């Protein structure tokens, strides 16, 4: 069975056409875990540089580091 971090990364790489996800999307991967536990997993991945935060100003989303239109426009 893949680790929790691997499950998150597989979820992100398996989605095409979408690069940013809400926190609630990740909670659906781990229905038996509390939100705080899911948040810790995501924070570890952000700290490792595998995920990044993206904010619209009112909503914070998560995405793979270097993925999506936003990153292409910044370069």
PDB file of N, CA, C and O in Angstrom:
ATOM      1  N   UNK A   1       0.842  -1.178   0.000  1.00  0.00           N
ATOM      2  CA  UNK A   1       0.000   0.000   0.000  1.00  0.00           C
ATOM      3  C   UNK A   1       0.891   1.246   0.000  1.00  0.00           C
ATOM      4  O   UNK A   1       1.813   1.357   0.798  1.00  0.00           O
ATOM      5  N   UNK A   2       0.602   2.186  -0.899  1.00  0.00           N
ATOM      6  CA  UNK A   2       1.436   3.389  -0.970  1.00  0.00           C
ATOM      7  C   UNK A   2       1.284   4.250   0.289  1.00  0.00           C
ATOM      8  O   UNK A   2       0.247   4.235   0.948  1.00  0.00           O
ATOM      9  N   UNK A   3       2.340   5.013   0.580  1.00  0.00           N
ATOM     10  CA  UNK A   3       2.286   5.902   1.737  1.00  0.00           C
ATOM     11  C   UNK A   3       1.271   7.013   1.477  1.00  0.00           C
ATOM     12  O   UNK A   3       0.825   7.220   0.345  1.00  0.00           O
ATOM     13  N   UNK A   4       0.939   7.742   2.525  1.00  0.00           N
ATOM     14  CA  UNK A   4      -0.045   8.822   2.390  1.00  0.00           C
ATOM     15  C   UNK A   4       0.450   9.890   1.421  1.00  0.00           C
ATOM     16  O   UNK A   4      -0.308  10.402   0.602  1.00  0.00           O
ATOM     17  N   UNK A   5       1.728  10.212   1.492  1.00  0.00           N
ATOM     18  CA  UNK A   5       2.290  11.213   0.587  1.00  0.00           C
ATOM     19  C   UNK A   5       2.224  10.729  -0.859  1.00  0.00           C
ATOM     20  O   UNK A   5       1.901  11.497  -1.765  1.00  0.00           O
ATOM     21  N   UNK A   6       2.531   9.446  -1.064  1.00  0.00           N
ATOM     22  CA  UNK A   6       2.471   8.882  -2.418  1.00  0.00           C
ATOM     23  C   UNK A   6       1.042   8.915  -2.947  1.00  0.00           C
ATOM     24  O   UNK A   6       0.822   9.152  -4.132  1.00  0.00           O
ATOM     25  N   UNK A   7       0.067   8.681  -2.080  1.00  0.00           N
ATOM     26  CA  UNK A   7      -1.336   8.721  -2.500  1.00  0.00           C
ATOM     27  C   UNK A   7      -1.714  10.121  -2.975  1.00  0.00           C
ATOM     28  O   UNK A   7      -2.413  10.268  -3.981  1.00  0.00           O
ATOM     29  N   UNK A   8      -1.241  11.136  -2.275  1.00  0.00           N
ATOM     30  CA  UNK A   8      -1.524  12.516  -2.673  1.00  0.00           C
ATOM     31  C   UNK A   8      -0.894  12.809  -4.029  1.00  0.00           C
ATOM     32  O   UNK A   8      -1.546  13.361  -4.925  1.00  0.00           O
ATOM     33  N   UNK A   9       0.366  12.429  -4.201  1.00  0.00           N
ATOM     34  CA  UNK A   9       1.057  12.686  -5.462  1.00  0.00           C
ATOM     35  C   UNK A   9       0.426  11.917  -6.618  1.00  0.00           C
ATOM     36  O   UNK A   9       0.311  12.446  -7.730  1.00  0.00           O
ATOM     37  N   UNK A  10      -0.013  10.693  -6.367  1.00  0.00           N
ATOM     38  CA  UNK A  10      -0.699   9.915  -7.410  1.00  0.00           C
ATOM     39  C   UNK A  10      -2.026  10.574  -7.784  1.00  0.00           C
ATOM     40  O   UNK A  10      -2.391  10.618  -8.959  1.00  0.00           O
ATOM     41  N   UNK A  11      -2.736  11.087  -6.799  1.00  0.00           N
ATOM     42  CA  UNK A  11      -3.990  11.786  -7.053  1.00  0.00           C
ATOM     43  C   UNK A  11      -3.744  12.993  -7.963  1.00  0.00           C
ATOM     44  O   UNK A  11      -4.466  13.209  -8.929  1.00  0.00           O
ATOM     45  N   UNK A  12      -2.697  13.755  -7.670  1.00  0.00           N
ATOM     46  CA  UNK A  12      -2.397  14.953  -8.459  1.00  0.00           C
ATOM     47  C   UNK A  12      -1.933  14.626  -9.871  1.00  0.00           C
ATOM     48  O   UNK A  12      -2.330  15.291 -10.819  1.00  0.00           O
ATOM     49  N   UNK A  13      -1.092  13.601 -10.011  1.00  0.00           N
ATOM     50  CA  UNK A  13      -0.588  13.259 -11.339  1.00  0.00           C
ATOM     51  C   UNK A  13      -1.651  12.549 -12.173  1.00  0.00           C
ATOM     52  O   UNK A  13      -1.585  12.564 -13.393  1.00  0.00           O
ATOM     53  N   UNK A  14      -2.641  11.973 -11.538  1.00  0.00           N
ATOM     54  CA  UNK A  14      -3.704  11.277 -12.256  1.00  0.00           C
ATOM     55  C   UNK A  14      -4.784  12.191 -12.795  1.00  0.00           C
ATOM     56  O   UNK A  14      -5.629  11.780 -13.583  1.00  0.00           O
ATOM     57  N   UNK A  15      -4.763  13.461 -12.385  1.00  0.00           N
ATOM     58  CA  UNK A  15      -5.771  14.421 -12.837  1.00  0.00           C
ATOM     59  C   UNK A  15      -5.216  15.217 -14.011  1.00  0.00           C
ATOM     60  O   UNK A  15      -4.178  15.865 -13.897  1.00  0.00           O
ATOM     61  N   UNK A  16      -5.897  15.156 -15.138  1.00  0.00           N
ATOM     62  CA  UNK A  16      -5.457  15.929 -16.294  1.00  0.00           C
ATOM     63  C   UNK A  16      -6.369  17.133 -16.484  1.00  0.00           C
ATOM     64  O   UNK A  16      -7.562  17.078 -16.204  1.00  0.00           O
ATOM     65  N   UNK A  17      -5.788  18.218 -16.938  1.00  0.00           N
ATOM     66  CA  UNK A  17      -6.565  19.427 -17.186  1.00  0.00           C
ATOM     67  C   UNK A  17      -6.804  20.280 -15.951  1.00  0.00           C
ATOM     68  O   UNK A  17      -7.445  21.321 -16.038  1.00  0.00           O
ATOM     69  N   UNK A  18      -6.280  19.859 -14.830  1.00  0.00           N
ATOM     70  CA  UNK A  18      -6.465  20.622 -13.603  1.00  0.00           C
ATOM     71  C   UNK A  18      -5.167  20.561 -12.814  1.00  0.00           C
ATOM     72  O   UNK A  18      -4.596  19.490 -12.635  1.00  0.00           O
ATOM     73  N   UNK A  19      -4.694  21.719 -12.352  1.00  0.00           N
ATOM     74  CA  UNK A  19      -3.412  21.724 -11.653  1.00  0.00           C
ATOM     75  C   UNK A  19      -3.507  22.178 -10.200  1.00  0.00           C
ATOM     76  O   UNK A  19      -2.562  22.007  -9.441  1.00  0.00           O
ATOM     77  N   UNK A  20      -4.615  22.789  -9.814  1.00  0.00           N
ATOM     78  CA  UNK A  20      -4.780  23.264  -8.441  1.00  0.00           C
ATOM     79  C   UNK A  20      -6.015  22.618  -7.819  1.00  0.00           C
ATOM     80  O   UNK A  20      -7.036  22.441  -8.477  1.00  0.00           O
ATOM     81  N   UNK A  21      -5.899  22.285  -6.536  1.00  0.00           N
ATOM     82  CA  UNK A  21      -6.983  21.576  -5.866  1.00  0.00           C
ATOM     83  C   UNK A  21      -7.280  22.183  -4.509  1.00  0.00           C
ATOM     84  O   UNK A  21      -6.390  22.676  -3.829  1.00  0.00           O
ATOM     85  N   UNK A  22      -8.539  22.131  -4.124  1.00  0.00           N
ATOM     86  CA  UNK A  22      -8.973  22.599  -2.812  1.00  0.00           C
ATOM     87  C   UNK A  22      -8.578  21.589  -1.744  1.00  0.00           C
ATOM     88  O   UNK A  22      -8.427  20.402  -2.014  1.00  0.00           O
ATOM     89  N   UNK A  23      -8.485  22.067  -0.518  1.00  0.00           N
ATOM     90  CA  UNK A  23      -8.186  21.200   0.618  1.00  0.00           C
ATOM     91  C   UNK A  23      -9.223  20.080   0.715  1.00  0.00           C
ATOM     92  O   UNK A  23      -8.886  18.929   0.989  1.00  0.00           O
ATOM     93  N   UNK A  24     -10.484  20.404   0.454  1.00  0.00           N
ATOM     94  CA  UNK A  24     -11.558  19.407   0.549  1.00  0.00           C
ATOM     95  C   UNK A  24     -11.362  18.253  -0.435  1.00  0.00           C
ATOM     96  O   UNK A  24     -11.771  17.131  -0.160  1.00  0.00           O
ATOM     97  N   UNK A  25     -10.705  18.522  -1.575  1.00  0.00           N
ATOM     98  CA  UNK A  25     -10.416  17.452  -2.542  1.00  0.00           C
ATOM     99  C   UNK A  25      -9.490  16.406  -1.925  1.00  0.00           C
ATOM    100  O   UNK A  25      -9.648  15.212  -2.152  1.00  0.00           O
ATOM    101  N   UNK A  26      -8.537  16.866  -1.132  1.00  0.00           N
ATOM    102  CA  UNK A  26      -7.596  15.951  -0.493  1.00  0.00           C
ATOM    103  C   UNK A  26      -8.236  15.196   0.667  1.00  0.00           C
ATOM    104  O   UNK A  26      -7.874  14.062   0.941  1.00  0.00           O
ATOM    105  N   UNK A  27      -9.183  15.835   1.317  1.00  0.00           N
ATOM    106  CA  UNK A  27      -9.891  15.156   2.414  1.00  0.00           C
ATOM    107  C   UNK A  27     -10.669  13.944   1.902  1.00  0.00           C
ATOM    108  O   UNK A  27     -10.853  12.970   2.629  1.00  0.00           O
ATOM    109  N   UNK A  28     -11.098  13.989   0.648  1.00  0.00           N
ATOM    110  CA  UNK A  28     -11.838  12.874   0.052  1.00  0.00           C
ATOM    111  C   UNK A  28     -10.948  11.652  -0.177  1.00  0.00           C
ATOM    112  O   UNK A  28     -11.421  10.529  -0.215  1.00  0.00           O
ATOM    113  N   UNK A  29      -9.638  11.879  -0.303  1.00  0.00           N
ATOM    114  CA  UNK A  29      -8.696  10.769  -0.476  1.00  0.00           C
ATOM    115  C   UNK A  29      -8.598   9.966   0.819  1.00  0.00           C
ATOM    116  O   UNK A  29      -8.418   8.757   0.802  1.00  0.00           O
ATOM    117  N   UNK A  30      -8.703  10.673   1.937  1.00  0.00           N
ATOM    118  CA  UNK A  30      -8.556  10.055   3.260  1.00  0.00           C
ATOM    119  C   UNK A  30      -9.828  10.260   4.082  1.00  0.00           C
ATOM    120  O   UNK A  30      -9.840  11.034   5.046  1.00  0.00           O
ATOM    121  N   UNK A  31     -10.910   9.578   3.737  1.00  0.00           N
ATOM    122  CA  UNK A  31     -12.177   9.803   4.445  1.00  0.00           C
ATOM    123  C   UNK A  31     -12.148   9.432   5.927  1.00  0.00           C
ATOM    124  O   UNK A  31     -12.944   9.945   6.711  1.00  0.00           O
ATOM    125  N   UNK A  32     -11.231   8.565   6.325  1.00  0.00           N
ATOM    126  CA  UNK A  32     -11.162   8.137   7.721  1.00  0.00           C
ATOM    127  C   UNK A  32     -10.272   9.031   8.581  1.00  0.00           C
ATOM    128  O   UNK A  32     -10.225   8.865   9.792  1.00  0.00           O
ATOM    129  N   UNK A  33      -9.567   9.961   7.951  1.00  0.00           N
ATOM    130  CA  UNK A  33      -8.662  10.838   8.705  1.00  0.00           C
ATOM    131  C   UNK A  33      -9.348  12.158   9.043  1.00  0.00           C
ATOM    132  O   UNK A  33     -10.210  12.628   8.316  1.00  0.00           O
ATOM    133  N   UNK A  34      -8.905  12.740  10.138  1.00  0.00           N
ATOM    134  CA  UNK A  34      -9.394  14.065  10.511  1.00  0.00           C
ATOM    135  C   UNK A  34      -8.723  15.108   9.617  1.00  0.00           C
ATOM    136  O   UNK A  34      -7.630  14.875   9.087  1.00  0.00           O
ATOM    137  N   UNK A  35      -9.375  16.259   9.469  1.00  0.00           N
ATOM    138  CA  UNK A  35      -8.827  17.302   8.600  1.00  0.00           C
ATOM    139  C   UNK A  35      -7.429  17.733   9.031  1.00  0.00           C
ATOM    140  O   UNK A  35      -6.575  18.006   8.201  1.00  0.00           O
ATOM    141  N   UNK A  36      -7.205  17.773  10.323  1.00  0.00           N
ATOM    142  CA  UNK A  36      -5.884  18.180  10.828  1.00  0.00           C
ATOM    143  C   UNK A  36      -4.788  17.221  10.362  1.00  0.00           C
ATOM    144  O   UNK A  36      -3.674  17.641  10.023  1.00  0.00           O
ATOM    145  N   UNK A  37      -5.088  15.931  10.312  1.00  0.00           N
ATOM    146  CA  UNK A  37      -4.111  14.935   9.858  1.00  0.00           C
ATOM    147  C   UNK A  37      -3.809  15.115   8.370  1.00  0.00           C
ATOM    148  O   UNK A  37      -2.653  14.995   7.947  1.00  0.00           O
ATOM    149  N   UNK A  38      -4.848  15.392   7.586  1.00  0.00           N
ATOM    150  CA  UNK A  38      -4.666  15.606   6.145  1.00  0.00           C
ATOM    151  C   UNK A  38      -3.825  16.863   5.927  1.00  0.00           C
ATOM    152  O   UNK A  38      -2.915  16.891   5.096  1.00  0.00           O
ATOM    153  N   UNK A  39      -4.097  17.894   6.693  1.00  0.00           N
ATOM    154  CA  UNK A  39      -3.352  19.149   6.592  1.00  0.00           C
ATOM    155  C   UNK A  39      -1.865  18.923   6.882  1.00  0.00           C
ATOM    156  O   UNK A  39      -1.001  19.488   6.210  1.00  0.00           O
ATOM    157  N   UNK A  40      -1.555  18.067   7.842  1.00  0.00           N
ATOM    158  CA  UNK A  40      -0.160  17.771   8.173  1.00  0.00           C
ATOM    159  C   UNK A  40       0.549  17.088   7.007  1.00  0.00           C
ATOM    160  O   UNK A  40       1.706  17.385   6.719  1.00  0.00           O
ATOM    161  N   UNK A  41      -0.142  16.168   6.346  1.00  0.00           N
ATOM    162  CA  UNK A  41       0.435  15.474   5.183  1.00  0.00           C
ATOM    163  C   UNK A  41       0.748  16.486   4.083  1.00  0.00           C
ATOM    164  O   UNK A  41       1.845  16.489   3.509  1.00  0.00           O
ATOM    165  N   UNK A  42      -0.208  17.368   3.797  1.00  0.00           N
ATOM    166  CA  UNK A  42      -0.019  18.367   2.742  1.00  0.00           C
ATOM    167  C   UNK A  42       1.100  19.342   3.104  1.00  0.00           C
ATOM    168  O   UNK A  42       1.912  19.708   2.261  1.00  0.00           O
ATOM    169  N   UNK A  43       1.165  19.742   4.357  1.00  0.00           N
ATOM    170  CA  UNK A  43       2.200  20.672   4.801  1.00  0.00           C
ATOM    171  C   UNK A  43       3.583  20.046   4.669  1.00  0.00           C
ATOM    172  O   UNK A  43       4.544  20.721   4.260  1.00  0.00           O
ATOM    173  N   UNK A  44       3.705  18.765   4.982  1.00  0.00           N
ATOM    174  CA  UNK A  44       4.986  18.075   4.812  1.00  0.00           C
ATOM    175  C   UNK A  44       5.407  18.088   3.347  1.00  0.00           C
ATOM    176  O   UNK A  44       6.578  18.318   3.033  1.00  0.00           O
ATOM    177  N   UNK A  45       4.470  17.853   2.444  1.00  0.00           N
ATOM    178  CA  UNK A  45       4.785  17.858   1.013  1.00  0.00           C
ATOM    179  C   UNK A  45       5.169  19.264   0.539  1.00  0.00           C
ATOM    180  O   UNK A  45       6.054  19.410  -0.310  1.00  0.00           O
ATOM    181  N   UNK A  46       4.536  20.288   1.077  1.00  0.00           N
ATOM    182  CA  UNK A  46       4.907  21.666   0.744  1.00  0.00           C
ATOM    183  C   UNK A  46       6.322  21.950   1.249  1.00  0.00           C
ATOM    184  O   UNK A  46       7.155  22.504   0.522  1.00  0.00           O
ATOM    185  N   UNK A  47       6.609  21.539   2.474  1.00  0.00           N
ATOM    186  CA  UNK A  47       7.940  21.764   3.049  1.00  0.00           C
ATOM    187  C   UNK A  47       9.034  21.020   2.283  1.00  0.00           C
ATOM    188  O   UNK A  47      10.172  21.476   2.216  1.00  0.00           O
ATOM    189  N   UNK A  48       8.675  19.878   1.699  1.00  0.00           N
ATOM    190  CA  UNK A  48       9.635  19.107   0.892  1.00  0.00           C
ATOM    191  C   UNK A  48       9.790  19.678  -0.512  1.00  0.00           C
ATOM    192  O   UNK A  48      10.641  19.244  -1.274  1.00  0.00           O
ATOM    193  N   UNK A  49       8.929  20.620  -0.883  1.00  0.00           N
ATOM    194  CA  UNK A  49       9.006  21.238  -2.204  1.00  0.00           C
ATOM    195  C   UNK A  49       8.259  20.487  -3.286  1.00  0.00           C
ATOM    196  O   UNK A  49       8.385  20.797  -4.464  1.00  0.00           O
ATOM    197  N   UNK A  50       7.479  19.495  -2.911  1.00  0.00           N
ATOM    198  CA  UNK A  50       6.738  18.709  -3.898  1.00  0.00           C
ATOM    199  C   UNK A  50       5.390  19.342  -4.237  1.00  0.00           C
ATOM    200  O   UNK A  50       4.879  19.165  -5.339  1.00  0.00           O
ATOM    201  N   UNK A  51       4.813  20.051  -3.274  1.00  0.00           N
ATOM    202  CA  UNK A  51       3.566  20.783  -3.493  1.00  0.00           C
ATOM    203  C   UNK A  51       3.824  22.250  -3.215  1.00  0.00           C
ATOM    204  O   UNK A  51       4.791  22.613  -2.561  1.00  0.00           O
ATOM    205  N   UNK A  52       2.916  23.095  -3.732  1.00  0.00           N
ATOM    206  CA  UNK A  52       2.999  24.510  -3.429  1.00  0.00           C
ATOM    207  C   UNK A  52       1.603  25.055  -3.162  1.00  0.00           C
ATOM    208  O   UNK A  52       0.616  24.505  -3.632  1.00  0.00           O
ATOM    209  N   UNK A  53       1.573  26.130  -2.388  1.00  0.00           N
ATOM    210  CA  UNK A  53       0.313  26.823  -2.138  1.00  0.00           C
ATOM    211  C   UNK A  53       0.043  27.759  -3.299  1.00  0.00           C
ATOM    212  O   UNK A  53       0.965  28.297  -3.909  1.00  0.00           O
ATOM    213  N   UNK A  54      -1.227  27.979  -3.582  1.00  0.00           N
ATOM    214  CA  UNK A  54      -1.635  28.998  -4.535  1.00  0.00           C
ATOM    215  C   UNK A  54      -2.836  29.693  -3.925  1.00  0.00           C
ATOM    216  O   UNK A  54      -3.746  29.033  -3.429  1.00  0.00           O
ATOM    217  N   UNK A  55      -2.811  31.010  -3.920  1.00  0.00           N
ATOM    218  CA  UNK A  55      -3.894  31.746  -3.302  1.00  0.00           C
ATOM    219  C   UNK A  55      -4.523  32.703  -4.292  1.00  0.00           C
ATOM    220  O   UNK A  55      -3.831  33.430  -5.006  1.00  0.00           O
ATOM    221  N   UNK A  56      -5.847  32.729  -4.302  1.00  0.00           N
ATOM    222  CA  UNK A  56      -6.582  33.677  -5.138  1.00  0.00           C
ATOM    223  C   UNK A  56      -6.866  34.953  -4.359  1.00  0.00           C
ATOM    224  O   UNK A  56      -7.438  35.887  -4.888  1.00  0.00           O
ATOM    225  N   UNK A  57      -6.491  34.952  -3.105  1.00  0.00           N
ATOM    226  CA  UNK A  57      -6.787  36.079  -2.237  1.00  0.00           C
ATOM    227  C   UNK A  57      -7.831  35.703  -1.216  1.00  0.00           C
ATOM    228  O   UNK A  57      -7.806  36.143  -0.084  1.00  0.00           O
ATOM    229  N   UNK A  58      -8.764  34.874  -1.639  1.00  0.00           N
ATOM    230  CA  UNK A  58      -9.809  34.432  -0.709  1.00  0.00           C
ATOM    231  C   UNK A  58      -9.760  32.932  -0.461  1.00  0.00           C
ATOM    232  O   UNK A  58     -10.305  32.451   0.510  1.00  0.00           O
ATOM    233  N   UNK A  59      -9.112  32.216  -1.351  1.00  0.00           N
ATOM    234  CA  UNK A  59      -9.059  30.761  -1.257  1.00  0.00           C
ATOM    235  C   UNK A  59      -7.626  30.287  -1.467  1.00  0.00           C
ATOM    236  O   UNK A  59      -6.941  30.765  -2.360  1.00  0.00           O
ATOM    237  N   UNK A  60      -7.198  29.359  -0.649  1.00  0.00           N
ATOM    238  CA  UNK A  60      -5.879  28.753  -0.824  1.00  0.00           C
ATOM    239  C   UNK A  60      -6.058  27.367  -1.413  1.00  0.00           C
ATOM    240  O   UNK A  60      -6.886  26.598  -0.954  1.00  0.00           O
ATOM    241  N   UNK A  61      -5.269  27.090  -2.440  1.00  0.00           N
ATOM    242  CA  UNK A  61      -5.325  25.794  -3.107  1.00  0.00           C
ATOM    243  C   UNK A  61      -3.927  25.191  -3.095  1.00  0.00           C
ATOM    244  O   UNK A  61      -2.946  25.855  -2.778  1.00  0.00           O
ATOM    245  N   UNK A  62      -3.861  23.920  -3.443  1.00  0.00           N
ATOM    246  CA  UNK A  62      -2.596  23.197  -3.504  1.00  0.00           C
ATOM    247  C   UNK A  62      -2.378  22.692  -4.917  1.00  0.00           C
ATOM    248  O   UNK A  62      -3.321  22.327  -5.606  1.00  0.00           O
ATOM    249  N   UNK A  63      -1.116  22.638  -5.329  1.00  0.00           N
ATOM    250  CA  UNK A  63      -0.790  22.091  -6.635  1.00  0.00           C
ATOM    251  C   UNK A  63       0.627  21.569  -6.643  1.00  0.00           C
ATOM    252  O   UNK A  63       1.426  21.855  -5.745  1.00  0.00           O
ATOM    253  N   UNK A  64       0.936  20.807  -7.676  1.00  0.00           N
ATOM    254  CA  UNK A  64       2.292  20.293  -7.844  1.00  0.00           C
ATOM    255  C   UNK A  64       3.217  21.475  -8.130  1.00  0.00           C
ATOM    256  O   UNK A  64       2.850  22.390  -8.874  1.00  0.00           O
ATOM    257  N   UNK A  65       4.395  21.451  -7.564  1.00  0.00           N
ATOM    258  CA  UNK A  65       5.356  22.518  -7.794  1.00  0.00           C
ATOM    259  C   UNK A  65       5.714  22.574  -9.272  1.00  0.00           C
ATOM    260  O   UNK A  65       6.038  21.561  -9.870  1.00  0.00           O
ATOM    261  N   UNK A  66       5.590  23.762  -9.862  1.00  0.00           N
ATOM    262  CA  UNK A  66       5.945  23.956 -11.269  1.00  0.00           C
ATOM    263  C   UNK A  66       4.889  23.568 -12.268  1.00  0.00           C
ATOM    264  O   UNK A  66       5.143  23.574 -13.458  1.00  0.00           O
ATOM    265  N   UNK A  67       3.684  23.246 -11.823  1.00  0.00           N
ATOM    266  CA  UNK A  67       2.629  22.827 -12.753  1.00  0.00           C
ATOM    267  C   UNK A  67       1.602  23.943 -12.920  1.00  0.00           C
ATOM    268  O   UNK A  67       1.412  24.774 -12.041  1.00  0.00           O
ATOM    269  N   UNK A  68       0.949  23.953 -14.068  1.00  0.00           N
ATOM    270  CA  UNK A  68      -0.165  24.864 -14.281  1.00  0.00           C
ATOM    271  C   UNK A  68       0.179  26.098 -15.092  1.00  0.00           C
ATOM    272  O   UNK A  68       1.329  26.421 -15.328  1.00  0.00           O
ATOM    273  N   UNK A  69      -0.872  26.800 -15.522  1.00  0.00           N
ATOM    274  CA  UNK A  69      -0.724  28.002 -16.334  1.00  0.00           C
ATOM    275  C   UNK A  69      -0.006  29.118 -15.585  1.00  0.00           C
ATOM    276  O   UNK A  69       0.780  29.854 -16.155  1.00  0.00           O
ATOM    277  N   UNK A  70      -0.315  29.273 -14.336  1.00  0.00           N
ATOM    278  CA  UNK A  70       0.262  30.340 -13.519  1.00  0.00           C
ATOM    279  C   UNK A  70       1.785  30.285 -13.563  1.00  0.00           C
ATOM    280  O   UNK A  70       2.436  31.302 -13.752  1.00  0.00           O
ATOM    281  N   UNK A  71       2.347  29.120 -13.441  1.00  0.00           N
ATOM    282  CA  UNK A  71       3.804  28.963 -13.437  1.00  0.00           C
ATOM    283  C   UNK A  71       4.385  29.341 -14.798  1.00  0.00           C
ATOM    284  O   UNK A  71       5.408  30.010 -14.879  1.00  0.00           O
ATOM    285  N   UNK A  72       3.729  28.954 -15.865  1.00  0.00           N
ATOM    286  CA  UNK A  72       4.209  29.264 -17.209  1.00  0.00           C
ATOM    287  C   UNK A  72       4.200  30.762 -17.452  1.00  0.00           C
ATOM    288  O   UNK A  72       5.098  31.310 -18.101  1.00  0.00           O
ATOM    289  N   UNK A  73       3.218  31.457 -16.914  1.00  0.00           N
ATOM    290  CA  UNK A  73       3.127  32.908 -17.106  1.00  0.00           C
ATOM    291  C   UNK A  73       4.170  33.656 -16.290  1.00  0.00           C
ATOM    292  O   UNK A  73       4.585  34.733 -16.665  1.00  0.00           O
ATOM    293  N   UNK A  74       4.589  33.091 -15.170  1.00  0.00           N
ATOM    294  CA  UNK A  74       5.562  33.757 -14.314  1.00  0.00           C
ATOM    295  C   UNK A  74       6.967  33.707 -14.890  1.00  0.00           C
ATOM    296  O   UNK A  74       7.796  34.535 -14.587  1.00  0.00           O
ATOM    297  N   UNK A  75       7.246  32.739 -15.730  1.00  0.00           N
ATOM    298  CA  UNK A  75       8.609  32.562 -16.263  1.00  0.00           C
ATOM    299  C   UNK A  75       8.881  33.446 -17.453  1.00  0.00           C
ATOM    300  O   UNK A  75       8.159  34.026 -18.091  1.00  0.00           O
TER     301      UNK A  75
END
